[in-house]
Coordinates of N, CA and C in Angstrom, one line a residue:
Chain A
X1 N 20.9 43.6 1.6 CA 20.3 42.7 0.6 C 20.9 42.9 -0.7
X2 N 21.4 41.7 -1.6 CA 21.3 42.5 -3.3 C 20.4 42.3 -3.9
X3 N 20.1 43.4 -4.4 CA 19.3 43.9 -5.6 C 20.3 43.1 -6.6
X4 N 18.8 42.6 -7.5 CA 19.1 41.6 -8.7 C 18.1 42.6 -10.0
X5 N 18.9 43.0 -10.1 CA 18.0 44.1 -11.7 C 18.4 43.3 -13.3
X6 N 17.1 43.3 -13.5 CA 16.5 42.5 -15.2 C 17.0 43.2 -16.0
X7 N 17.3 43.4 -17.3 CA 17.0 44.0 -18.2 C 16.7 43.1 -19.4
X8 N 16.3 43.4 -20.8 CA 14.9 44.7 -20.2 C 13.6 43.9 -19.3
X9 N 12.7 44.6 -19.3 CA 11.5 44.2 -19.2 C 10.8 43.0 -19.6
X10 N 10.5 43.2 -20.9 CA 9.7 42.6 -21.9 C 10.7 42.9 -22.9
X11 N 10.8 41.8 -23.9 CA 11.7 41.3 -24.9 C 10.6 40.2 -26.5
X12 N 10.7 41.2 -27.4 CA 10.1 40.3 -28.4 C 10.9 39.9 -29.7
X13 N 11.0 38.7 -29.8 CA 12.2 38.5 -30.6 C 11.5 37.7 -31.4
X14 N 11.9 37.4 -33.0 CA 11.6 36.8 -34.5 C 12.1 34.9 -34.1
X15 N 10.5 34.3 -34.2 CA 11.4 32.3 -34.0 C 12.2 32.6 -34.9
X16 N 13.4 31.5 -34.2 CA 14.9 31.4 -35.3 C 15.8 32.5 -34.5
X17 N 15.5 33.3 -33.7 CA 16.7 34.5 -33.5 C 17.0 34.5 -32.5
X18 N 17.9 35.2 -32.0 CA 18.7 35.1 -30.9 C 17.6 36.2 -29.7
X19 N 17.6 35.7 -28.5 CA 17.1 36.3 -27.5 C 18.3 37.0 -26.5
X20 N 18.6 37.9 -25.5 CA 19.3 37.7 -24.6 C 18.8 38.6 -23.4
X21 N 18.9 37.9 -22.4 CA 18.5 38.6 -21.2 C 19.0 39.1 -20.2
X22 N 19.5 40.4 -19.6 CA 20.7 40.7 -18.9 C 20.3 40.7 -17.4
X23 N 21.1 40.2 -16.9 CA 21.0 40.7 -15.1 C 22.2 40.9 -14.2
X24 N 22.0 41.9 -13.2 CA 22.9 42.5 -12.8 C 23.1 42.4 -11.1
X25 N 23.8 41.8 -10.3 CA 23.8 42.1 -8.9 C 24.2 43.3 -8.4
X26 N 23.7 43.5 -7.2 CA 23.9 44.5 -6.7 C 25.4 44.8 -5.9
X27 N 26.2 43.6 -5.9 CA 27.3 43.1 -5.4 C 27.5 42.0 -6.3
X28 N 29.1 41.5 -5.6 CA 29.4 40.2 -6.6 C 28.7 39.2 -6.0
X29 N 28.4 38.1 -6.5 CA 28.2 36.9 -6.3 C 29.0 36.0 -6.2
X30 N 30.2 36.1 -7.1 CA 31.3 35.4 -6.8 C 31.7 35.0 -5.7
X31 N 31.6 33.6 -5.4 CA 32.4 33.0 -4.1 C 33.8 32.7 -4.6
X32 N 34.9 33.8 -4.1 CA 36.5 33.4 -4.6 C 36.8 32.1 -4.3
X33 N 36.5 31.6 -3.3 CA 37.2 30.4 -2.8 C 36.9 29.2 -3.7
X34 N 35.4 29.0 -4.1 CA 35.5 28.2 -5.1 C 35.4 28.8 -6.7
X35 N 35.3 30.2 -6.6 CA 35.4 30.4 -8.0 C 34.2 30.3 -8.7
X36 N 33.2 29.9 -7.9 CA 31.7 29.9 -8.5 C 31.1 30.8 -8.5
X37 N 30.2 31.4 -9.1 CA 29.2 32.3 -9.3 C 27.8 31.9 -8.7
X38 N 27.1 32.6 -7.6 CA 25.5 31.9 -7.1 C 24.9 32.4 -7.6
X39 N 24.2 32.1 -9.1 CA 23.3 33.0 -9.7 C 22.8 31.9 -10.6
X40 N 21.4 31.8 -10.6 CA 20.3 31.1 -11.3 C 19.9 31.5 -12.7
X41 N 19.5 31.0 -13.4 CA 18.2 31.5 -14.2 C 16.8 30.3 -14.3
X42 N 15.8 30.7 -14.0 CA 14.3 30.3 -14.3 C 13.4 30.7 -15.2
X43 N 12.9 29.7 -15.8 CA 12.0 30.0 -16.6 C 10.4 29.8 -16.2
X44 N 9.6 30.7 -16.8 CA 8.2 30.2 -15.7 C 6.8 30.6 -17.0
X45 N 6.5 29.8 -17.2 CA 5.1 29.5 -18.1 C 3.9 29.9 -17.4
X46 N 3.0 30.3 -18.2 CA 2.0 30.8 -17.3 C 1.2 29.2 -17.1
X47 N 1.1 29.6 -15.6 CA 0.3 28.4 -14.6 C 1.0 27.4 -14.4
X48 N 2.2 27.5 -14.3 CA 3.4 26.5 -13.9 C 4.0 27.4 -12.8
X49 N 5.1 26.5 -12.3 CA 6.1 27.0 -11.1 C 7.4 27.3 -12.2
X50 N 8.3 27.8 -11.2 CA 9.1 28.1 -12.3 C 10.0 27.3 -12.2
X51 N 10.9 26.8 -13.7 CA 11.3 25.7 -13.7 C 13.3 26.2 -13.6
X52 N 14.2 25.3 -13.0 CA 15.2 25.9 -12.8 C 15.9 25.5 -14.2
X53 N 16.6 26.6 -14.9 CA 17.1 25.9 -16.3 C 18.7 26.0 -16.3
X54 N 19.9 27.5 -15.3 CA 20.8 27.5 -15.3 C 21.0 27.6 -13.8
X55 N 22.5 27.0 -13.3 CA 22.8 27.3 -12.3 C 23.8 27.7 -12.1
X56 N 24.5 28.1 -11.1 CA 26.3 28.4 -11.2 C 26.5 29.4 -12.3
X57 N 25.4 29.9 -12.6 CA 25.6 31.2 -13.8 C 25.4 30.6 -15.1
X58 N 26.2 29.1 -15.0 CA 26.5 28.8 -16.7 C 26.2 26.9 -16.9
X59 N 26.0 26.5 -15.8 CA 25.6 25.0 -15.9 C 24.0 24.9 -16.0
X60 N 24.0 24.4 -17.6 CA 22.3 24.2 -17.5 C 22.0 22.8 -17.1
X61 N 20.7 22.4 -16.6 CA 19.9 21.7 -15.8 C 20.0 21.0 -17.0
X62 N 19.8 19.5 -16.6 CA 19.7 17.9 -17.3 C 18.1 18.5 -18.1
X63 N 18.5 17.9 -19.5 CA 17.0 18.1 -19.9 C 16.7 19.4 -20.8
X64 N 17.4 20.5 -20.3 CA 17.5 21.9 -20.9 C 18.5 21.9 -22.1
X65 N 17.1 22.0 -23.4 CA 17.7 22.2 -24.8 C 19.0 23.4 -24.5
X66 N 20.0 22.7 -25.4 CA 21.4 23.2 -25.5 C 21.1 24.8 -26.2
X67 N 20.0 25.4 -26.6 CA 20.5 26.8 -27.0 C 20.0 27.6 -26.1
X68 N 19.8 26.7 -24.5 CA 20.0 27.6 -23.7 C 21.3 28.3 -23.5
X69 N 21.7 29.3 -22.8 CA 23.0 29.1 -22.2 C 23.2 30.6 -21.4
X70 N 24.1 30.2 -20.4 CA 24.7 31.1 -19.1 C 25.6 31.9 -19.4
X71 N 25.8 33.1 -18.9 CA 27.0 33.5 -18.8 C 27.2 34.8 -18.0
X72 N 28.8 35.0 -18.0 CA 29.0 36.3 -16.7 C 29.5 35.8 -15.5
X73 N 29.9 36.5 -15.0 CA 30.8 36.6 -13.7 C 30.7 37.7 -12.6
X74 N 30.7 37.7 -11.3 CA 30.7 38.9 -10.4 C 29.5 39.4 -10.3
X75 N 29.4 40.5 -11.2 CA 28.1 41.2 -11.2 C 26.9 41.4 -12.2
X76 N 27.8 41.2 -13.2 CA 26.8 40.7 -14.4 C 27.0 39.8 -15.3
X77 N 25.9 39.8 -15.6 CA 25.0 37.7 -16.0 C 24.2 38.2 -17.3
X78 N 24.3 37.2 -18.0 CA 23.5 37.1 -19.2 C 22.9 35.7 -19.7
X79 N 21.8 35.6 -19.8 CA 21.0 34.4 -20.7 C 20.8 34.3 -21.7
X80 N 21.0 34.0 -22.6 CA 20.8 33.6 -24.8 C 20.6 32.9 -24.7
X81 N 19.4 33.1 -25.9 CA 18.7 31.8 -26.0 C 18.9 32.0 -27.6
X82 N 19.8 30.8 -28.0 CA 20.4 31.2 -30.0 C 19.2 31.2 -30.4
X83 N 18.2 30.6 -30.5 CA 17.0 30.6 -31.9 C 16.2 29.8 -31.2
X84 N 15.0 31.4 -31.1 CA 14.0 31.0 -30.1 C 13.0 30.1 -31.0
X85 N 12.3 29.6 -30.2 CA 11.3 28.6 -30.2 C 9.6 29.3 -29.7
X86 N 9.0 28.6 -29.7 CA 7.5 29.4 -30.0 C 7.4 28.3 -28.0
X87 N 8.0 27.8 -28.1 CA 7.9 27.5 -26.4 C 8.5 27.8 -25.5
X88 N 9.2 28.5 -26.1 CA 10.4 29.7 -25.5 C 9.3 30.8 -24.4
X89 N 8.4 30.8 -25.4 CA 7.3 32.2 -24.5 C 7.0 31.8 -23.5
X90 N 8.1 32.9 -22.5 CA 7.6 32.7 -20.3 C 8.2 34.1 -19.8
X91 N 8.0 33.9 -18.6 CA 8.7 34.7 -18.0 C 10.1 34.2 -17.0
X92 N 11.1 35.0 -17.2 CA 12.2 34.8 -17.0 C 13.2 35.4 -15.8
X93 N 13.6 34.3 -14.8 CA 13.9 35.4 -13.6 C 15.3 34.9 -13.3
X94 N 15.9 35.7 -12.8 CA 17.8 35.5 -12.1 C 17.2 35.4 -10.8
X95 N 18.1 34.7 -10.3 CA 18.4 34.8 -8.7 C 19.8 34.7 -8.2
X96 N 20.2 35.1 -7.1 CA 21.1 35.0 -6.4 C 20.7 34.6 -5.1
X97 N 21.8 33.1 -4.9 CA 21.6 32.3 -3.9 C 22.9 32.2 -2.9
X98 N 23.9 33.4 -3.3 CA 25.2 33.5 -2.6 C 24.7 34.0 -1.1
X99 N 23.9 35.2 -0.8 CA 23.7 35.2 0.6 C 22.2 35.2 1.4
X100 N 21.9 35.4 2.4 CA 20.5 35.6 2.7 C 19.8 37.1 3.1
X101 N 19.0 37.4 2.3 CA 17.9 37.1 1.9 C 18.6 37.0 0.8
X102 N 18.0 35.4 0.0 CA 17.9 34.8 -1.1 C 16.8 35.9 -2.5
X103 N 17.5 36.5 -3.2 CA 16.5 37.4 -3.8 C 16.8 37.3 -5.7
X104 N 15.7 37.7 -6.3 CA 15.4 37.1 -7.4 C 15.0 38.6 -8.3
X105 N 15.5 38.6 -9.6 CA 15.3 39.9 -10.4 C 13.7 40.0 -10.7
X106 N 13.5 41.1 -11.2 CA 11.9 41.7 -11.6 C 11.4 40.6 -12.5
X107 N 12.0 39.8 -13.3 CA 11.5 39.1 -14.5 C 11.8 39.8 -15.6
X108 N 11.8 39.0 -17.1 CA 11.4 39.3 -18.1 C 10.7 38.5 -18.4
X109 N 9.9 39.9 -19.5 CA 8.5 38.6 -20.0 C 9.1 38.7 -21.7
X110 N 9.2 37.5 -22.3 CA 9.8 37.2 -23.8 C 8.6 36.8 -24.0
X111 N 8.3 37.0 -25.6 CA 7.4 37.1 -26.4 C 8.1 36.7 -28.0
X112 N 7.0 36.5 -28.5 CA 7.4 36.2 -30.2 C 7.1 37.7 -30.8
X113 N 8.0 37.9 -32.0 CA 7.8 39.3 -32.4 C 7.2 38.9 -34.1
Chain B
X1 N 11.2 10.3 -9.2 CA 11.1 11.9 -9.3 C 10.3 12.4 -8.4
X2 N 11.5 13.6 -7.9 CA 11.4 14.6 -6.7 C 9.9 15.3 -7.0
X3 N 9.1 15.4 -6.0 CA 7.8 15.9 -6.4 C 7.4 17.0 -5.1
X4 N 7.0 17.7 -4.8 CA 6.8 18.5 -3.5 C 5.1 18.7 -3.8
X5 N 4.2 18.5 -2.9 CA 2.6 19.0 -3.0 C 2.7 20.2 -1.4
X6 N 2.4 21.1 -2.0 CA 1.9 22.3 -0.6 C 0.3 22.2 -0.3
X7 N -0.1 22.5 0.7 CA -1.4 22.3 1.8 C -1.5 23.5 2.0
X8 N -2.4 23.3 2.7 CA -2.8 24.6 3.1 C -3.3 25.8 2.9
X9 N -3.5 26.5 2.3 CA -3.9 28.2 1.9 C -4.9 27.9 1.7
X10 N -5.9 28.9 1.9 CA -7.0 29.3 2.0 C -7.1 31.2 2.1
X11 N -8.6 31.1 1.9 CA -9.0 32.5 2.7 C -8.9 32.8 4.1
X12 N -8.0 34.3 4.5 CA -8.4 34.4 6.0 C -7.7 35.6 6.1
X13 N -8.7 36.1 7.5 CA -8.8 37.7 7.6 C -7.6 38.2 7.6
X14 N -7.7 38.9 7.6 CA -6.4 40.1 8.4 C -6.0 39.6 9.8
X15 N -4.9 39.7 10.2 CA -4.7 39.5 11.6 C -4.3 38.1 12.1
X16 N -5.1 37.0 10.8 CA -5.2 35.9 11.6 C -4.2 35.1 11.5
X17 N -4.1 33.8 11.4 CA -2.9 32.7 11.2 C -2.7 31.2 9.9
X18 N -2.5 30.9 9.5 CA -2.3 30.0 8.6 C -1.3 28.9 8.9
X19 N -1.2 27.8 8.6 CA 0.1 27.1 8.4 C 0.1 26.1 7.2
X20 N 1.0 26.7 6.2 CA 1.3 25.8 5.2 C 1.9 24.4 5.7
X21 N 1.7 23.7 4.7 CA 2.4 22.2 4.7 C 3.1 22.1 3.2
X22 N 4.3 21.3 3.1 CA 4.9 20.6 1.9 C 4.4 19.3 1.9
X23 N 4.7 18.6 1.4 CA 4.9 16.8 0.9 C 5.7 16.6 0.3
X24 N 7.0 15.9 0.5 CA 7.9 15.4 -0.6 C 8.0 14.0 -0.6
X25 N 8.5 13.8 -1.6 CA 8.4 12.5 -2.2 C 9.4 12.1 -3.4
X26 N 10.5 11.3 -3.7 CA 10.8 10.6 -4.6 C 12.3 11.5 -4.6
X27 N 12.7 11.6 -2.9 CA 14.6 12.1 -3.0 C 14.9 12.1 -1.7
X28 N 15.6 12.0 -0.8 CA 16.1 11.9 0.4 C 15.8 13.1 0.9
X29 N 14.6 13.8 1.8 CA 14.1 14.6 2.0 C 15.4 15.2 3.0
X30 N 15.8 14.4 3.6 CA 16.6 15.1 4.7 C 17.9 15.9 4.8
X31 N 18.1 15.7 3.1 CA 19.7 15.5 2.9 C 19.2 17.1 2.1
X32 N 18.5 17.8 2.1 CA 18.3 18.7 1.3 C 17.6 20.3 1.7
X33 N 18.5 21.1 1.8 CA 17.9 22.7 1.7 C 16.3 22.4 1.6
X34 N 15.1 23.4 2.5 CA 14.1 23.8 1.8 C 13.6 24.9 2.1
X35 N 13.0 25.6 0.8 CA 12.5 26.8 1.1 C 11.2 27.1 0.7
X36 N 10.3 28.1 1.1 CA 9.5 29.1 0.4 C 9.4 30.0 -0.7
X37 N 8.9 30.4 -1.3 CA 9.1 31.4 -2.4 C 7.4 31.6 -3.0
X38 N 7.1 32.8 -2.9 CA 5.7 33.5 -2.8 C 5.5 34.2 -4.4
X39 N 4.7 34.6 -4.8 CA 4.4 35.0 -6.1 C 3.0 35.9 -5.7
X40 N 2.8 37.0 -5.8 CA 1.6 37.6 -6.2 C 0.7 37.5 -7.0
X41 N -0.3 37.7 -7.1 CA -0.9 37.8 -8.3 C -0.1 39.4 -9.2
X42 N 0.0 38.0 -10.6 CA 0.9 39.0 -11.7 C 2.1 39.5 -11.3
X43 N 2.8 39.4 -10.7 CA 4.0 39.9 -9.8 C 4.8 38.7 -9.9
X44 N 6.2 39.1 -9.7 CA 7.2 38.4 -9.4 C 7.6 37.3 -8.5
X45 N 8.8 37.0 -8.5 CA 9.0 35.7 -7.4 C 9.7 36.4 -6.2
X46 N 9.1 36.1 -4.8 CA 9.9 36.8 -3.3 C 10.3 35.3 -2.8
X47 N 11.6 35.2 -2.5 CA 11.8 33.9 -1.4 C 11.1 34.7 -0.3
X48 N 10.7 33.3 0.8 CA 9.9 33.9 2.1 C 10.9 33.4 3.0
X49 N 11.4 32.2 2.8 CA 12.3 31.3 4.0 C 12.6 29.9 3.4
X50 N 13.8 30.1 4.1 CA 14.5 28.7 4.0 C 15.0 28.0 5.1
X51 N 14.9 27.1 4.8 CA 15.7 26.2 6.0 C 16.6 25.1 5.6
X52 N 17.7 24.8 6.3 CA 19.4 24.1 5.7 C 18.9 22.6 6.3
X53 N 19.0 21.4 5.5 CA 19.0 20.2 6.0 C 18.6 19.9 7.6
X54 N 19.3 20.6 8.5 CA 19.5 19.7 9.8 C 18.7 21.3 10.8
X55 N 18.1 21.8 9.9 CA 17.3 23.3 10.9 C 18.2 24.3 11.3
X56 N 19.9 23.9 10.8 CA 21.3 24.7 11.6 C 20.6 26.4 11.0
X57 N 20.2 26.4 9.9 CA 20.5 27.6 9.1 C 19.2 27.7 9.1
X58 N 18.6 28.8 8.9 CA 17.0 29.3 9.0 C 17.1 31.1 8.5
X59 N 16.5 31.4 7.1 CA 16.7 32.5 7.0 C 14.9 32.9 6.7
X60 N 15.0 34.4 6.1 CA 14.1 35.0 6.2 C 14.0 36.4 5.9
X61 N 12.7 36.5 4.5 CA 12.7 37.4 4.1 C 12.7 38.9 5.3
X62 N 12.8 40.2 5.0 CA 12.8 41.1 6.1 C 10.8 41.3 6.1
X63 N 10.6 40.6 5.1 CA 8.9 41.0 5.3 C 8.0 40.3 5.9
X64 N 8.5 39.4 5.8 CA 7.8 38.3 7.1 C 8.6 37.8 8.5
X65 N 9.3 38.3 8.5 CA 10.6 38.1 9.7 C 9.7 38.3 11.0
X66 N 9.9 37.9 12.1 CA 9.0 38.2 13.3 C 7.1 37.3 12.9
X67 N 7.0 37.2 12.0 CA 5.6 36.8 11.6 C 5.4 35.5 11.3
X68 N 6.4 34.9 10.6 CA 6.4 33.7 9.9 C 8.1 32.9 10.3
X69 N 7.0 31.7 10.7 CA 8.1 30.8 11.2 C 8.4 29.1 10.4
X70 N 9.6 29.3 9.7 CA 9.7 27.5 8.9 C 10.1 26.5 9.7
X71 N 9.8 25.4 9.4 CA 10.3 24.1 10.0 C 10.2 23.1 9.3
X72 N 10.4 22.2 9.5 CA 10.7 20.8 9.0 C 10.5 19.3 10.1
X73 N 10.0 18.2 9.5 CA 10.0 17.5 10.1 C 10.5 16.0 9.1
X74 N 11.9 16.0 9.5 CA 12.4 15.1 8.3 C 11.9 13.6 8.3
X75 N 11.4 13.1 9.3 CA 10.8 12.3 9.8 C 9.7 11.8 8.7
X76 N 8.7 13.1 8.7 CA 7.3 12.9 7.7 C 7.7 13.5 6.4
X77 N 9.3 13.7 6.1 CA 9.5 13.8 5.0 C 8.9 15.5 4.6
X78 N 8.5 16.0 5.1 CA 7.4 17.5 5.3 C 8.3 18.9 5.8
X79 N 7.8 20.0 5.2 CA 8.3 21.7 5.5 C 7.1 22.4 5.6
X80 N 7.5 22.6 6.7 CA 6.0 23.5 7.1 C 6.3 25.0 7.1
X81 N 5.0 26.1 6.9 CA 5.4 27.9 7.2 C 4.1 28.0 8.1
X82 N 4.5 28.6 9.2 CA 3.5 28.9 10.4 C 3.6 30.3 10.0
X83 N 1.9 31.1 9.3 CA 2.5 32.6 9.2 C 1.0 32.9 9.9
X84 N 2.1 34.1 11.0 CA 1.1 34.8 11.5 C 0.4 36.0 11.3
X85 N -0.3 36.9 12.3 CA -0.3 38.3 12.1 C -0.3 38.6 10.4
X86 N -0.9 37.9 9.4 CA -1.6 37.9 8.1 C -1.9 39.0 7.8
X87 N -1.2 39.4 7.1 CA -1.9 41.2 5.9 C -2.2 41.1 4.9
X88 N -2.8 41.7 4.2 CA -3.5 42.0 2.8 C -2.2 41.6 2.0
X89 N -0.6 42.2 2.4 CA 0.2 41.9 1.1 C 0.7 40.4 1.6
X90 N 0.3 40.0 2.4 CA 1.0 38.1 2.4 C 0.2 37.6 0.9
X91 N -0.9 38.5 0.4 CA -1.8 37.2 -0.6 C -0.6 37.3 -1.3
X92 N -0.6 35.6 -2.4 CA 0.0 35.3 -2.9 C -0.2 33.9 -2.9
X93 N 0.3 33.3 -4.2 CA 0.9 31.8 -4.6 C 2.1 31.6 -3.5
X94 N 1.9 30.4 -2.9 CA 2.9 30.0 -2.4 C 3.8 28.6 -2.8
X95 N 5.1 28.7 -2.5 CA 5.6 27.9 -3.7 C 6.6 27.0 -2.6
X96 N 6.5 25.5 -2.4 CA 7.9 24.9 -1.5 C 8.7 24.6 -2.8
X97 N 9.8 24.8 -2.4 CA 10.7 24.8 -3.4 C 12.4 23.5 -2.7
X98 N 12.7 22.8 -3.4 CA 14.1 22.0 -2.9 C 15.5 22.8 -4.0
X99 N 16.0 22.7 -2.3 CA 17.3 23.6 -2.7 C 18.4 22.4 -2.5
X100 N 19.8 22.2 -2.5 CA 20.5 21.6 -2.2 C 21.4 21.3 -0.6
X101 N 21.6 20.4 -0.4 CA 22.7 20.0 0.5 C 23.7 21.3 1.1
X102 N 24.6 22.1 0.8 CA 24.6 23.4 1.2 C 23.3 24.4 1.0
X103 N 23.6 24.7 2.5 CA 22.3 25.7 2.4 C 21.8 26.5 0.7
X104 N 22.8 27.3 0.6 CA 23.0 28.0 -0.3 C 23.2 27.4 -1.8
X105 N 22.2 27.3 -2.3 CA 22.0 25.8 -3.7 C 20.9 26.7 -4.6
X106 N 20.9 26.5 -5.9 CA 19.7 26.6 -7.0 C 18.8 25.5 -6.1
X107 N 17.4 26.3 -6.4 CA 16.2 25.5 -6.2 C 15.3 24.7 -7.4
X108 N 15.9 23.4 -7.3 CA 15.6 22.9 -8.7 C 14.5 22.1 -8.6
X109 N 13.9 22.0 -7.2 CA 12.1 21.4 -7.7 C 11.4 22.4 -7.1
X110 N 10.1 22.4 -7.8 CA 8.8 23.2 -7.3 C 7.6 22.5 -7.2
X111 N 6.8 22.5 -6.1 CA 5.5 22.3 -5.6 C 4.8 23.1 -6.7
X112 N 3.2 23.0 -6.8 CA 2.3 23.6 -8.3 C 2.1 24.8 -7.1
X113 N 2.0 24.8 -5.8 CA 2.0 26.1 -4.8 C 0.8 25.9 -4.5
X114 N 0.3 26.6 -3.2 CA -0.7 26.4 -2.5 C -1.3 28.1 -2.4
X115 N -2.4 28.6 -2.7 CA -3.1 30.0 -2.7 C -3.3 30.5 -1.1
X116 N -2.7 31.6 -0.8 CA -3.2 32.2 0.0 C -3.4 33.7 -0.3
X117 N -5.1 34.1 0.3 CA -6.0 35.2 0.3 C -5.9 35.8 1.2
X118 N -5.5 37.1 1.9 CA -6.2 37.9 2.9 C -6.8 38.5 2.9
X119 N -7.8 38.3 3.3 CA -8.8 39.7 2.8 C -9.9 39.6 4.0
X120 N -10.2 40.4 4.2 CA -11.8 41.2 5.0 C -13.5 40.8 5.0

């Protein structure tokens, strides 16, 4: 199975500032042959499902304000969010959908500081 | 717009059986990956199972493996989870989720999830 590890935990950052969220497989993700990366990011509001915001590591979802954004290759991944928003506050998960079992990091929980 | 409603959950003992239901609606149900994905209370996201368009590919978490069985009926548009032999750690939010056309896709809709309880 890979292990998909968060960091950190919990993250409190100042509206207006930059957030960033790391995650790391346990293996690569990388599919050579197309050069893609299987790795997600979701965002999840309390009492909602979680909503899908990047995919392919770095392609965000139709709809998803541009200071989201993807990044990383192989084994590790990062999420920035340039200047958070007061609706920015969720919890925040990676996944990797390269093999099966399909498995998803611990979360972070972002907060306003 | 892709919408998914889950069925099913309830309370029930230890031991016993359940079967979730999906509903989809508003995207070519057939043409599309579908999976499971479980939530605890306050806890994280587990995929449970998926299944590839045409039933070819069927995977599954190692925790419910032997216990819980997915399907589909493209027909009614519908993904169903038969889970059996029920333990205290199955409780959780259950989530149908649409994945894409290769098995192996981001799951970009979610059902609001259906509750299931085990308890005594």
């Amino acid at each position: 199975d890979i292990v998909m590890t968060q960091s950190p935990d919990s993250l409190a950052v100042s509206l207006g500032e930059r957030a960033t969220i790391n995650c790391r497989s346990g293996q690569s993700v990388l599919y050579s042959s197309s050069n893609q990366n299987y790795l997600a990011w979701y965002q999840q509001k309390p009492g909602q499902p979680p909503k899908l915001l990047i995919s392919w590591a770095s392609t965000r979802e139709p709809g998803v304000p541009d200071r989201f954004s993807g990044s990383g290759s192989g084994t590790d991944f990062t999420l920035t969010i340039s200047s958070l928003q007061a609706e920015d506050v969720a919890l925040y998960f990676c996944q990797q959908y390269y093999s099966s079992p399909i498995t998803f990091g611990q979360g972070t929980r972002l907060e306003i500081k | 717009e892709a919408q998914l409603e889950e069925s099913g959950g309830g309370l029930v003992q230890p031991g016993r059986s359940l079967r979730l239901s999906c509903a989809a609606s508003g995207f070519t149900f057939e043409n599309y990956a579908m999976h499971w994905v479980r939530q605890a209370p306050g806890k994280g996201l587990e995929w449970v199972s998926g299944i590839s368009w045409n039933s070819n590919d069927i995977g599954y978490a190692d925790s419910v493996k032997g216990r819980f069985t997915i399907s589909r009926d493209n027909a009614k548009n519908s993904l169903y989870l038969q889970m059996n032999s029920l333990r205290a750690e199955d409780t959780a939010l259950y989530y149908c989720a649409k994945g894409g056309t290769p098995y192996y896709s981001p799951m970009a809709v979610w059902g609001q999830g259906t509750t299931v309880t085990v308890s005594s």
